[in-house]
Coordinates of C-alpha atoms in Angstrom, one line a residue:
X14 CA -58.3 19.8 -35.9
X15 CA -57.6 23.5 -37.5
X16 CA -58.4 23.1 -41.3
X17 CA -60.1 19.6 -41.2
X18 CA -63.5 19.5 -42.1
X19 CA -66.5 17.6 -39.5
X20 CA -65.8 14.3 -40.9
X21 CA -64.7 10.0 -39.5
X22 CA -61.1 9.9 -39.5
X23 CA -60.6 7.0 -41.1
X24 CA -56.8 6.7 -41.2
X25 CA -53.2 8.3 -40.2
X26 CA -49.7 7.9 -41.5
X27 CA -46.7 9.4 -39.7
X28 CA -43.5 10.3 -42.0
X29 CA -41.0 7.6 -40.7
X30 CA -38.5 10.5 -41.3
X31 CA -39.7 13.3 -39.3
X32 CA -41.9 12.8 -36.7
X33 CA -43.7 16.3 -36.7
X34 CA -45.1 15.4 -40.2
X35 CA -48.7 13.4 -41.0
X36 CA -51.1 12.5 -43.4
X37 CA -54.8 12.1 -42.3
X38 CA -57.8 10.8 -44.7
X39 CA -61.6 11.2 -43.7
X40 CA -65.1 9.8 -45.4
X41 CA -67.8 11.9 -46.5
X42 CA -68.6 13.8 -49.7
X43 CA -68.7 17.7 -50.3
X44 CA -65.1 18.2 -48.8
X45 CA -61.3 17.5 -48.9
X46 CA -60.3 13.8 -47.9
X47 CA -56.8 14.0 -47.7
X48 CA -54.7 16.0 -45.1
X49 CA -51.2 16.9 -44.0
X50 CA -49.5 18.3 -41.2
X51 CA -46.0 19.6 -40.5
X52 CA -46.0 20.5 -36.7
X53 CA -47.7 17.7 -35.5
X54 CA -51.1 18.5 -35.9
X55 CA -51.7 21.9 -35.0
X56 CA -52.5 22.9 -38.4
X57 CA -54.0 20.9 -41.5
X58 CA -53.2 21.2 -45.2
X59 CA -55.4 19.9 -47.6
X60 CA -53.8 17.5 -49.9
X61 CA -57.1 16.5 -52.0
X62 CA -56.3 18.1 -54.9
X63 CA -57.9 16.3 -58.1
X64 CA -59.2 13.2 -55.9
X65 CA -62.7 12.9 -56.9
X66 CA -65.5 13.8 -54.6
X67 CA -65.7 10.3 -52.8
X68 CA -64.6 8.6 -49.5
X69 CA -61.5 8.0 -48.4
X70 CA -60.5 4.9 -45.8
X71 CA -56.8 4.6 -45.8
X72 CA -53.6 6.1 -46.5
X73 CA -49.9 4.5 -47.2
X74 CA -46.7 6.1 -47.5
X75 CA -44.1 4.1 -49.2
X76 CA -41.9 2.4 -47.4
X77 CA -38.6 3.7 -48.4
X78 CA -40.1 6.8 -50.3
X79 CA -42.7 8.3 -48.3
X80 CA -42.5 11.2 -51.2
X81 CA -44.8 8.4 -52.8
X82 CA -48.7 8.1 -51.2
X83 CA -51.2 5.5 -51.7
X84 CA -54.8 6.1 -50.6
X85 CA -57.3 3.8 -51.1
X86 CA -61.4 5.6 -51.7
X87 CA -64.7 3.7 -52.8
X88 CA -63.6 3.5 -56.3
X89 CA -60.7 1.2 -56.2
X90 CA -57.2 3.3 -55.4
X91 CA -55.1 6.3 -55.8
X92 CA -51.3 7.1 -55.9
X93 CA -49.4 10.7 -55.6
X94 CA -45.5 10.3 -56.2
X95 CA -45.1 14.5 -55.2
X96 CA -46.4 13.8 -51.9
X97 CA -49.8 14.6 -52.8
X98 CA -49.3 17.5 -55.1
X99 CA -51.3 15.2 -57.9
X100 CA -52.7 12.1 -58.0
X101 CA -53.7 9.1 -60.5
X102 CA -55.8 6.2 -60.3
X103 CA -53.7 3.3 -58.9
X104 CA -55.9 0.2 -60.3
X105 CA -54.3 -2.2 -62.9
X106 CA -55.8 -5.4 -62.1
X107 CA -57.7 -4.3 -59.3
X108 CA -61.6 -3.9 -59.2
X109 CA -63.5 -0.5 -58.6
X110 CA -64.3 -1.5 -55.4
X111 CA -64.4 -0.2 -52.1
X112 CA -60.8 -0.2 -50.5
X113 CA -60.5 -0.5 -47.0
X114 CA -57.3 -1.2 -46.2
X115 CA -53.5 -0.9 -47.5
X116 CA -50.3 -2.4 -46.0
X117 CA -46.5 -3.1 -47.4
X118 CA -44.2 -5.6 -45.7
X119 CA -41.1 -3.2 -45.3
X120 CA -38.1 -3.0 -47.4
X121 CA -40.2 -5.7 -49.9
X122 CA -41.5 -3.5 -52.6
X123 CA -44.9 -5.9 -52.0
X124 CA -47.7 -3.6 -51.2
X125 CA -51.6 -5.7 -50.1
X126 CA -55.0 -3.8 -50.7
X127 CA -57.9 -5.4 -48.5
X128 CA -61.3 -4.9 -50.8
X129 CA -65.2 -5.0 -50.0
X130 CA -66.4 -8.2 -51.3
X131 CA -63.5 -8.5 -53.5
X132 CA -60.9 -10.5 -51.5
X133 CA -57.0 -9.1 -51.1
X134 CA -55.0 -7.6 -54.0
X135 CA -50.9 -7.4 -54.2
X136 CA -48.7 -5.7 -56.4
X137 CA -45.0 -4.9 -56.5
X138 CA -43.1 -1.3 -56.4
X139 CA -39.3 -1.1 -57.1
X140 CA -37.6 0.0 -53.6
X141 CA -34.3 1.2 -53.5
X142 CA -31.6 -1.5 -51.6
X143 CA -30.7 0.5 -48.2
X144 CA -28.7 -1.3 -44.7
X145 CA -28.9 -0.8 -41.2
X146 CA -27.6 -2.3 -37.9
X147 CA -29.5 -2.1 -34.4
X148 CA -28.5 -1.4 -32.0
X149 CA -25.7 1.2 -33.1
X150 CA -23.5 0.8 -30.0
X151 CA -22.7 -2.8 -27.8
X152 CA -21.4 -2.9 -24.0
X153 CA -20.2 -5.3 -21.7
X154 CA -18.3 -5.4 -18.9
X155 CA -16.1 -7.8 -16.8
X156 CA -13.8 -8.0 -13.4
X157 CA -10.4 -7.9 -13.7
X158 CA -9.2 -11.7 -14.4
X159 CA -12.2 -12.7 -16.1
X160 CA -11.1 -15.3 -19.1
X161 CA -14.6 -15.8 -20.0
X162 CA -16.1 -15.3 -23.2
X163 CA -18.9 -12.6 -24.4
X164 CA -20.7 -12.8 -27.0
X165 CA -22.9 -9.9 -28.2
X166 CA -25.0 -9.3 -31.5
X167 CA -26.5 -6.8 -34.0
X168 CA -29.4 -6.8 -36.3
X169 CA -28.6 -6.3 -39.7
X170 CA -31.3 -5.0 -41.7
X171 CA -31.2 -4.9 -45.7
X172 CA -34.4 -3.4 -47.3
X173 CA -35.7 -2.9 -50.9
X174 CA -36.2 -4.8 -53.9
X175 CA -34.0 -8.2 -53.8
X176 CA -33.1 -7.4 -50.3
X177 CA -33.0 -11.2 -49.4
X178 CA -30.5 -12.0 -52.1
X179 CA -27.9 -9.1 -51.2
X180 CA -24.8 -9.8 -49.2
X181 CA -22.8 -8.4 -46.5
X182 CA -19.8 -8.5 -45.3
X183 CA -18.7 -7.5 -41.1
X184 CA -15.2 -6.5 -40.1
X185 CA -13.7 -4.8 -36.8
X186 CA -10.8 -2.8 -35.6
X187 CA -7.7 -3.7 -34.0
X188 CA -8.8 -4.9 -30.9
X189 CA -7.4 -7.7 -30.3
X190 CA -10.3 -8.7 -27.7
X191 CA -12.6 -8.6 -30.3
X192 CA -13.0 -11.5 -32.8
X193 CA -16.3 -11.5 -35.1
X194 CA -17.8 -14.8 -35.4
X195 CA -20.3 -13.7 -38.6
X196 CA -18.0 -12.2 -40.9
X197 CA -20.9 -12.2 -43.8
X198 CA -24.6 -13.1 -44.6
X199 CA -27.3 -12.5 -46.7
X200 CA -30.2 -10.4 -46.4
X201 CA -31.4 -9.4 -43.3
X202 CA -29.5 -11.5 -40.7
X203 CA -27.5 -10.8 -37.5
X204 CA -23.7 -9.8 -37.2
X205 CA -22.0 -11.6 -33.9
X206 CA -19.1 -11.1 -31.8
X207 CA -16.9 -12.4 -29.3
X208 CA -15.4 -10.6 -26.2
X209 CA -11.8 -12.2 -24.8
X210 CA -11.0 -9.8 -21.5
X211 CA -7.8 -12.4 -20.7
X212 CA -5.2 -10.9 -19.7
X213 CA -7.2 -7.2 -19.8
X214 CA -5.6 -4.9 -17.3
X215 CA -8.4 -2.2 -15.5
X216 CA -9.4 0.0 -17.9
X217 CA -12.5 0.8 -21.0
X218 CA -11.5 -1.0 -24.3
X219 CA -13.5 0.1 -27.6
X220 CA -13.7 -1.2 -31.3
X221 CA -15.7 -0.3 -33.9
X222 CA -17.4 -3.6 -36.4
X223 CA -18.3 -2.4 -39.7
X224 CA -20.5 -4.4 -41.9
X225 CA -21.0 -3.7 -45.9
X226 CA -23.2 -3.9 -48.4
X227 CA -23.5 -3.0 -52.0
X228 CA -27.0 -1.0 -51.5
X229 CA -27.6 2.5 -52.5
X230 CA -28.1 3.9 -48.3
X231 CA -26.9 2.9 -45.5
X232 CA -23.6 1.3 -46.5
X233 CA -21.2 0.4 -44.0
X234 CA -23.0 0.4 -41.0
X235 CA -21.4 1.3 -38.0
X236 CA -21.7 -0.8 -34.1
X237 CA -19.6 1.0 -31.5
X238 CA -18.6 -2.1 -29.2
X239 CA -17.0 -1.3 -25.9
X240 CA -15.7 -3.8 -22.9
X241 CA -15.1 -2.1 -19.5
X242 CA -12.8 -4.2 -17.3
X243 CA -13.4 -3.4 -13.8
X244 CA -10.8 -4.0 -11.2
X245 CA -11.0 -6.8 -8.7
X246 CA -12.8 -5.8 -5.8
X247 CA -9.8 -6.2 -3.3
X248 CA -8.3 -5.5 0.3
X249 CA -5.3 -4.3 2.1
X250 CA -4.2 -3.2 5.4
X251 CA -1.4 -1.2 6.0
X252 CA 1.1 -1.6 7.7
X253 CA 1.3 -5.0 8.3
X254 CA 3.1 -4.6 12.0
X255 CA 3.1 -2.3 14.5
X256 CA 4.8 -1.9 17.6
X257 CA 4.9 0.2 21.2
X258 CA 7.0 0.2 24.1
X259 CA 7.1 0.6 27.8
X260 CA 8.2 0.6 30.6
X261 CA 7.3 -2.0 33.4
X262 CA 4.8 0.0 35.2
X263 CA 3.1 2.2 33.2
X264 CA -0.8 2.6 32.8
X265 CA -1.6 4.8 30.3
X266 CA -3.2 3.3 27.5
X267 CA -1.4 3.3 23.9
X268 CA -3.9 4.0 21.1
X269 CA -3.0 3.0 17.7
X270 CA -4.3 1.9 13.7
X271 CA -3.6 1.1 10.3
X272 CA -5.6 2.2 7.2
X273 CA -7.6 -0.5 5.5
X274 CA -8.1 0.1 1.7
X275 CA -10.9 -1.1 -0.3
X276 CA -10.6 -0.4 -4.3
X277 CA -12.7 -1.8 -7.6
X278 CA -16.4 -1.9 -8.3
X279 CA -18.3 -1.1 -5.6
X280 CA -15.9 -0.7 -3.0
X281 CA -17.3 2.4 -1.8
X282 CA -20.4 0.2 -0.3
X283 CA -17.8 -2.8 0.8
X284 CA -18.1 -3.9 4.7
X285 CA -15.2 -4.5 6.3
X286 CA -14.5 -6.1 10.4
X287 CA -12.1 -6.9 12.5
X288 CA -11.1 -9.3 15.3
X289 CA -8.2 -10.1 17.3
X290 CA -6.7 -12.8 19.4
X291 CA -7.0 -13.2 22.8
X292 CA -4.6 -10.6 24.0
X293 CA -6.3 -8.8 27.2
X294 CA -4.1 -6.2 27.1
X295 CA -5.1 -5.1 23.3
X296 CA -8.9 -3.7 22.7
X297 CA -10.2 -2.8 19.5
X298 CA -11.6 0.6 19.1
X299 CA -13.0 1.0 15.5
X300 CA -13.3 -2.7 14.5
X301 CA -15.6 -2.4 11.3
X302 CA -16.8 0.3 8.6
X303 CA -17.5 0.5 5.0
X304 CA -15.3 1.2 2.0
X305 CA -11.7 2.4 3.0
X306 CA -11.2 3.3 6.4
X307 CA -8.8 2.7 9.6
X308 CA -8.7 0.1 11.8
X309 CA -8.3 1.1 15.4
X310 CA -7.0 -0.6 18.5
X311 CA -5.6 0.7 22.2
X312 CA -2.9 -1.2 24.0
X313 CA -3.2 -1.1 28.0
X314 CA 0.3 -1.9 29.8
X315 CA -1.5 -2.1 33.0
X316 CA 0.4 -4.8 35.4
X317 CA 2.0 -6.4 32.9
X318 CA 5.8 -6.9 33.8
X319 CA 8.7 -7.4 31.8
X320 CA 8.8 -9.1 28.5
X321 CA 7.3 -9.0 24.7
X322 CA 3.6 -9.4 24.2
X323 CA 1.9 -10.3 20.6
X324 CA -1.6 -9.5 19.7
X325 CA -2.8 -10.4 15.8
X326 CA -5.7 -8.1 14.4
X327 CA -7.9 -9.3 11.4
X328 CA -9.5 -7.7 9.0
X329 CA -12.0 -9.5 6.8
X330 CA -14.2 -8.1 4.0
X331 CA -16.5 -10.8 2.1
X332 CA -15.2 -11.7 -1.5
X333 CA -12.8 -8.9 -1.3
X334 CA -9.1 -9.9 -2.5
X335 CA -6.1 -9.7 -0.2
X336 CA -8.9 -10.9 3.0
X337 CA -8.0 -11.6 5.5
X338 CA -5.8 -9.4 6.1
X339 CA -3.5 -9.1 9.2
X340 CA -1.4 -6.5 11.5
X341 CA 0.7 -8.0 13.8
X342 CA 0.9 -6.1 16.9
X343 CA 3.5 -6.1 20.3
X344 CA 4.1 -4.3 22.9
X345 CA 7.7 -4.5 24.6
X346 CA 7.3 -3.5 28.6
X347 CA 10.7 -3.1 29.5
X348 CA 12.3 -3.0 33.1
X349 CA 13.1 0.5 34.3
X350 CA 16.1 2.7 33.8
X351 CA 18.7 1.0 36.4
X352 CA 21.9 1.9 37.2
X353 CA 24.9 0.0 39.6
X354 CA 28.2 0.1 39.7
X355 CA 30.9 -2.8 40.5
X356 CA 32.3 -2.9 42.6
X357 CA 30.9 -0.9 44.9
X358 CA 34.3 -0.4 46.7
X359 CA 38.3 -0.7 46.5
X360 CA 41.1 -1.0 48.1
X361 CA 44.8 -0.1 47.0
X362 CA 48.1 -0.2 49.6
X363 CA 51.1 2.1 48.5
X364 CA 53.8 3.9 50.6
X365 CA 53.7 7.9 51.7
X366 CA 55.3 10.0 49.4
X367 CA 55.1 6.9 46.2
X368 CA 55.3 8.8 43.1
X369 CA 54.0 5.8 40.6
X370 CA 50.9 5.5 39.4
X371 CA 48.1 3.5 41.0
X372 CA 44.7 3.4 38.3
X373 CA 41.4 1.8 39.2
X374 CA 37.7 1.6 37.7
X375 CA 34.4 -0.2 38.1
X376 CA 31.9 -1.1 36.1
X377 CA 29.2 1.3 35.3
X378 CA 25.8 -1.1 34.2
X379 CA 23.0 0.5 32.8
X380 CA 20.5 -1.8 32.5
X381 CA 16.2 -1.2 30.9
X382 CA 14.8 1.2 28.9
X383 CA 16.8 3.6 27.4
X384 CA 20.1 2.3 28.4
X385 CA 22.3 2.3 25.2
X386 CA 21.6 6.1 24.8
X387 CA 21.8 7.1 28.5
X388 CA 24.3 9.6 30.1
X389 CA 26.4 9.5 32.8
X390 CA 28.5 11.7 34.7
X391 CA 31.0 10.6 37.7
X392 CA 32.2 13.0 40.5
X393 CA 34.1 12.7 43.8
X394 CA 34.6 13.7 47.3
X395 CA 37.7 16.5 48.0
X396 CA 40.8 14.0 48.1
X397 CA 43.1 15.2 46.6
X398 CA 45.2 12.5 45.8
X399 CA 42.1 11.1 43.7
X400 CA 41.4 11.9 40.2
X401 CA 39.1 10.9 37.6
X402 CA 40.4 9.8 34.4
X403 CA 37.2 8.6 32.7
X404 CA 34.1 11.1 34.4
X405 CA 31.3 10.5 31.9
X406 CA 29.8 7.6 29.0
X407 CA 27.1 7.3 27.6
X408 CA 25.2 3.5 28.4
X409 CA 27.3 0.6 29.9
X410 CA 30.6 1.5 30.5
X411 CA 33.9 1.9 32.7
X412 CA 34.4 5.2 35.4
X413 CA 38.1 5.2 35.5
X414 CA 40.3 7.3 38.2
X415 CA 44.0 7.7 39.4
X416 CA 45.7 8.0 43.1
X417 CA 48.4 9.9 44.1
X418 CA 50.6 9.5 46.8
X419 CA 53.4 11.8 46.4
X420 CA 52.1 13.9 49.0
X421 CA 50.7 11.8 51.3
X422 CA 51.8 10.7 54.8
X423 CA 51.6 7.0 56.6
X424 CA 47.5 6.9 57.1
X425 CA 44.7 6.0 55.7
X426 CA 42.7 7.8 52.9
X427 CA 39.3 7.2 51.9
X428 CA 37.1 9.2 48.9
X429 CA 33.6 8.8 47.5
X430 CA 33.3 8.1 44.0
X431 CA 29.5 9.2 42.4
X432 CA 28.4 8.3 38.9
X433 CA 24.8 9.7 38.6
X434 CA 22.2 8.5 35.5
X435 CA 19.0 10.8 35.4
X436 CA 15.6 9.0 35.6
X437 CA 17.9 6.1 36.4
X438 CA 16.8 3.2 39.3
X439 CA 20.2 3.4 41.8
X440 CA 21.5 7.1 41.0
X441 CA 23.3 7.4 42.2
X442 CA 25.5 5.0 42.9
X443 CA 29.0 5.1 44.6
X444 CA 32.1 3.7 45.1
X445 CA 33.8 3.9 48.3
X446 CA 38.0 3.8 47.4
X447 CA 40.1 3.5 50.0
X448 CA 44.1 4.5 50.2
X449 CA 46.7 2.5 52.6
X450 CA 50.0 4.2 52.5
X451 CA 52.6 2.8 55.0
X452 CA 56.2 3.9 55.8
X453 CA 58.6 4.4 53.3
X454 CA 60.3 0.4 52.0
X455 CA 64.3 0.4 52.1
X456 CA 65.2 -1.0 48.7
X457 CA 67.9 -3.7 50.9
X458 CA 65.1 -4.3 53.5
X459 CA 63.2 -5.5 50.1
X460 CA 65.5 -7.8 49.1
X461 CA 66.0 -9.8 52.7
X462 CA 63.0 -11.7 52.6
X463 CA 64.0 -12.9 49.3
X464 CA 68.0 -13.1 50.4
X465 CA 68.3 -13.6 53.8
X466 CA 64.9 -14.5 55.4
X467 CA 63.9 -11.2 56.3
X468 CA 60.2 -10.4 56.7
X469 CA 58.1 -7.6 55.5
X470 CA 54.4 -7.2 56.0
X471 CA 52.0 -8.4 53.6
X472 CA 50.9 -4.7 52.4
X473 CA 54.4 -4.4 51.8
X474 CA 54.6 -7.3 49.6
X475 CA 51.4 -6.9 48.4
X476 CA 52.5 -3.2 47.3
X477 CA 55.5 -4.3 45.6
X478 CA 54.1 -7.4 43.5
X479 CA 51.2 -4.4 42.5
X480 CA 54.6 -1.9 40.9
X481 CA 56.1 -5.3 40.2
X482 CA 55.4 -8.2 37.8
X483 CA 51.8 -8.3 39.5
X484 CA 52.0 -12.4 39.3
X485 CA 49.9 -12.0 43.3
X486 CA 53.5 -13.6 44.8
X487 CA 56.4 -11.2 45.9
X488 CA 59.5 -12.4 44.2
X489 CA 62.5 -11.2 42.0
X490 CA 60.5 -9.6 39.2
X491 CA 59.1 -7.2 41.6
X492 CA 62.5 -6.6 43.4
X493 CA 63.9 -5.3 40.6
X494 CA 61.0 -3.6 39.8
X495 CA 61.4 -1.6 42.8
X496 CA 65.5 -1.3 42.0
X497 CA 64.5 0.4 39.1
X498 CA 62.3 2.7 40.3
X499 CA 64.6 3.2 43.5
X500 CA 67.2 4.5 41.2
X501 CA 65.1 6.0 38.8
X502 CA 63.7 10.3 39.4
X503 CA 61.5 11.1 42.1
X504 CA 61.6 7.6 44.2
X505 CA 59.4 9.1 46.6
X506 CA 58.9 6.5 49.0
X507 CA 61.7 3.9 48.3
X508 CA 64.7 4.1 51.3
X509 CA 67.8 3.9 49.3
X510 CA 71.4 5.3 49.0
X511 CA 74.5 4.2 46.9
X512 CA 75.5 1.3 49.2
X513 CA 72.1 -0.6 49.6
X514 CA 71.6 0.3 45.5
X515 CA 75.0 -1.8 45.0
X516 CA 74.2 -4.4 47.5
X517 CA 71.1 -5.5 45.8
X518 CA 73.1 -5.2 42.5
X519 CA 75.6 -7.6 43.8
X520 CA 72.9 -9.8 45.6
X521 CA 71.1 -10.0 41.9
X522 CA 73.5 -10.3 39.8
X523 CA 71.8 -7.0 38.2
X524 CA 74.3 -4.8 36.0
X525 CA 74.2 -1.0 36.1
X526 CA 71.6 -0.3 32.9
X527 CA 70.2 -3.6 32.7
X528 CA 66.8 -4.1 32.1
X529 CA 64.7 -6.9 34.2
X530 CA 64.0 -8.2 31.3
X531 CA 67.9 -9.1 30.8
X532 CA 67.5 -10.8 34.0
X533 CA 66.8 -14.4 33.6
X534 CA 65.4 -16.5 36.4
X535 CA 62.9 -13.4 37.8
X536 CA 60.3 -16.3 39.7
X537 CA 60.7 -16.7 43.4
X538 CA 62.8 -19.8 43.1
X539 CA 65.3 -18.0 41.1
X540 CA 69.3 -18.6 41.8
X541 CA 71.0 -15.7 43.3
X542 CA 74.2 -14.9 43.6
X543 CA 74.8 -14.1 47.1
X544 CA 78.2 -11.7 48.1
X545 CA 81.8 -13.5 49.6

């Protein structure tokens, strides 16, 4: 109240332009009746000036030109166009009465004056043609997919004299989202739009409608309209599959997960759980959470035996895309690292001091976990007419060796052969070889049982048919088999000199260098040509 006098307040009028500014009007005589403030009331300025001396009980600022005051006293009504610098009587038409009241309808130019026994006055003022919109800016937003329509709106608000007869016009940017539905009007009206998100990828769109007007402020008229398109609450868990192995046996447990991602609007609040089939050997360990997280689950091999087991886990998140979701899970209990050979022993006849070769093997089976990629390694025993070819493979394979016996006399020999598999079920394993060599075979005592009836044992024969055409029946083939090794370098172990050689021939029919092959007629019933 610094600088108002002790008088009613009988009316207030804020500037509409700055908020810290006010005009104030009191009754009474024998003092200043009209007062203005600049900081919103902590100091008054009286504003009287050449009013006369009387009450005043209302003030009005002019709606578009609050420069321009009306106050209306006892004796009719007053107007200041320098905001209250000066002021002039305000009464053509209008009795000196008592006014008690004044009010414009905004953006009119129509003011009304509210007597004391004299009814309600009106008169016109020329106000300058201004435009605005309200609200300035528009929002809306939508989920990914949406196709639905939204429409929004603006006021827009033309003012001054012949305010209802002026036009607009409304236009937008380059959205092509946006599509406005009022593209003109007339006087004070609304401007409308249309929102299409189809087809709107994730992301905040924004397009500016401008409406025009041929009015002296406010032209164009700006609404900043913006559509946010949210993505699709959704679900994934990944990896789909996931696997374990062991082997048959084993009891410690097998722990395991996969990540489960939630994304889009409120996802960060999003429940998620998870289930899983009736697998007893699968148990979930973190089966539910909120927003992304991981799924976790622990496998327990425990007395299960050999063979592939298959659990499903699902992961379900209300109204969440991509749910359920599933991980297929299995566990693969293998057998055990195993290892055998086969056979597990041989048996090869030759004859002491036999300088030809005589090759076995056996089957080396790895069989369980791990097989393809285990080693193996083969030893044996101190013969000495035993050697490995093939010592070492890696997974199922073949341990090869060789005999020898150029130095060996009429006996029997016998050597351990040992493959060995680390970690391996059966390692190791063995094969027993054994080694008949008999006396020395006469090349002519080989041909009587074919020639004359003669006999030899069946170690013999089964010796010879072995160097021979190894058909499992001693007959020509392996005769001359044996002829050709008899006369060929080192016959260790053949019993034959120039005579016998040539007695054979004859018997044969065999030239000196032929082949067997030139030899037709090398079966057992073969014809023979037998000496005079």
């Amino acid at each position: 109240t610094l600088g108002l006098p002790n008088r009613f307040v009988t009316d207030l009028a804020v500037d509409p332009n700055d908020d810290q500014t006010a005009f104030l009007t009191v009754s009474g005589f024998g003092s200043g009746h009209v007062f203005k403030t600049t900081n919103a009331g902590l100091l008054w300025q009286d504003l009287s000036g050449n009013l006369p001396d009387m009450p005043v009980n209302t003030i009005l600022l002019e709606p578009g030109a609050p420069s321009t005051i009306y106050v209306g006293t006892d004796l009719g009504t007053y107007a200041s166009t320098d905001g209250g610098g000066s002021w002039s009587p305000f009464n053509d038409g209008l009795p000196l009465v008592a006014v008690f009241d004044l009010a414009a309808v905004e953006n009119t130019g129509i003011m009304t004056a509210a007597t004391h026994g004299r009814s309600m006055y009106t008169t016109t003022f020329s106000v300058p043609l201004s435009l605005a919109v309200d609200p300035g800016t528009r929002a809306a937003t939508v989920d990914e997919g949406s196709t639905q329509a939204v429409p929004d709106s603006a006021d827009v608000k033309i003012g001054g004299t012949g305010a209802s007869n002026t036009g607009w016009t409304a236009a937008h940017g380059a959205g092509s989202w946006l599509t406005v539905t009022t593209p003109s009007g007339t006087g004070s009206d609304k401007v409308r739009w249309t929102r299409d998100p189809t087809g709107l990828t994730p992301g905040v769109y924004v397009d500016t409608i401008t409406v025009t007007a041929a009015v002296s402020s406010g032209s164009p008229a700006l609404v900043i309209d913006s559509l946010t398109v949210n993505a699709l609450l959704t679900m994934a868990v990944t990896p789909g599959s996931r696997s374990a192995s062991v082997v048959e046996g084993a009891t410690a447990p097998i722990p395991d997960s996969a990540d489960v991602m939630i994304a889009g609007p409120g996802s960060a609040t999003q429940g998620w759980t998870a289930t899983h089939g009736g697998g007893t050997w699968l148990t979930l360990t973190a089966a539910s959470g909120t927003g992304s997280g991981v799924v976790r689950w622990t496998r327990d091999p425990t007395g299960l035996t050999e063979g592939t087991y298959v659990d499903t886990i699902t992961v379900t998140s209300s109204g969440a895309g991509g749910s359920p979701a599933l991980v297929i899970d299995s566990l693969l209990v293998e057998a055990a690292l195993a290892i055998a050979l086969n056979p597990t022993s041989r048996l090869a006849h030759t004859v002491a001091g036999f300088t030809g070769p005589s090759d076995d093997s056996a089957t080396v089976s790895l069989t369980g976990a791990g097989a393809a990629t285990t080693d193996w390694s083969a030893t044996h025993g101190g013969g000495a007419w035993l050697s490995l070819t093939t010592a070492s493979g890696t997974g199922t394979g073949m341990v090869r060796w060789s005999r020898d016996a150029s130095s060996l006399d009429v006996g029997t020999y016998v050597d351990t052969i040992t493959v060995t598999a680390a970690s391996a079920i059966g390692s190791p394993s063995i094969v027993i070889d054994s080694l008949v060599a008999g006396s020395a075979i006469a090349l002519d005592g080989a041909a009587d049982p074919l020639l004359s009836g003669g006999v030899m044992t069946p170690t013999e024969t089964e010796f010879l048919d072995s160097q021979g055409n190894q058909d499992g029946t001693f007959n020509l083939g392996d005769l001359l088999a044996w002829l050709d090794y008899c006369t060929g370098e080192s016959p260790g172990g053949c019993i034959a000199n120039s005579t016998a050689v040539e007695r054979v021939r004859q018997m044969t029919g065999r030239s000196t260098g032929e082949t067997p092959a030139d030899t037709a007629g090398a079966g057992r019933g073969a014809q023979l040509r037998r000496p005079l």
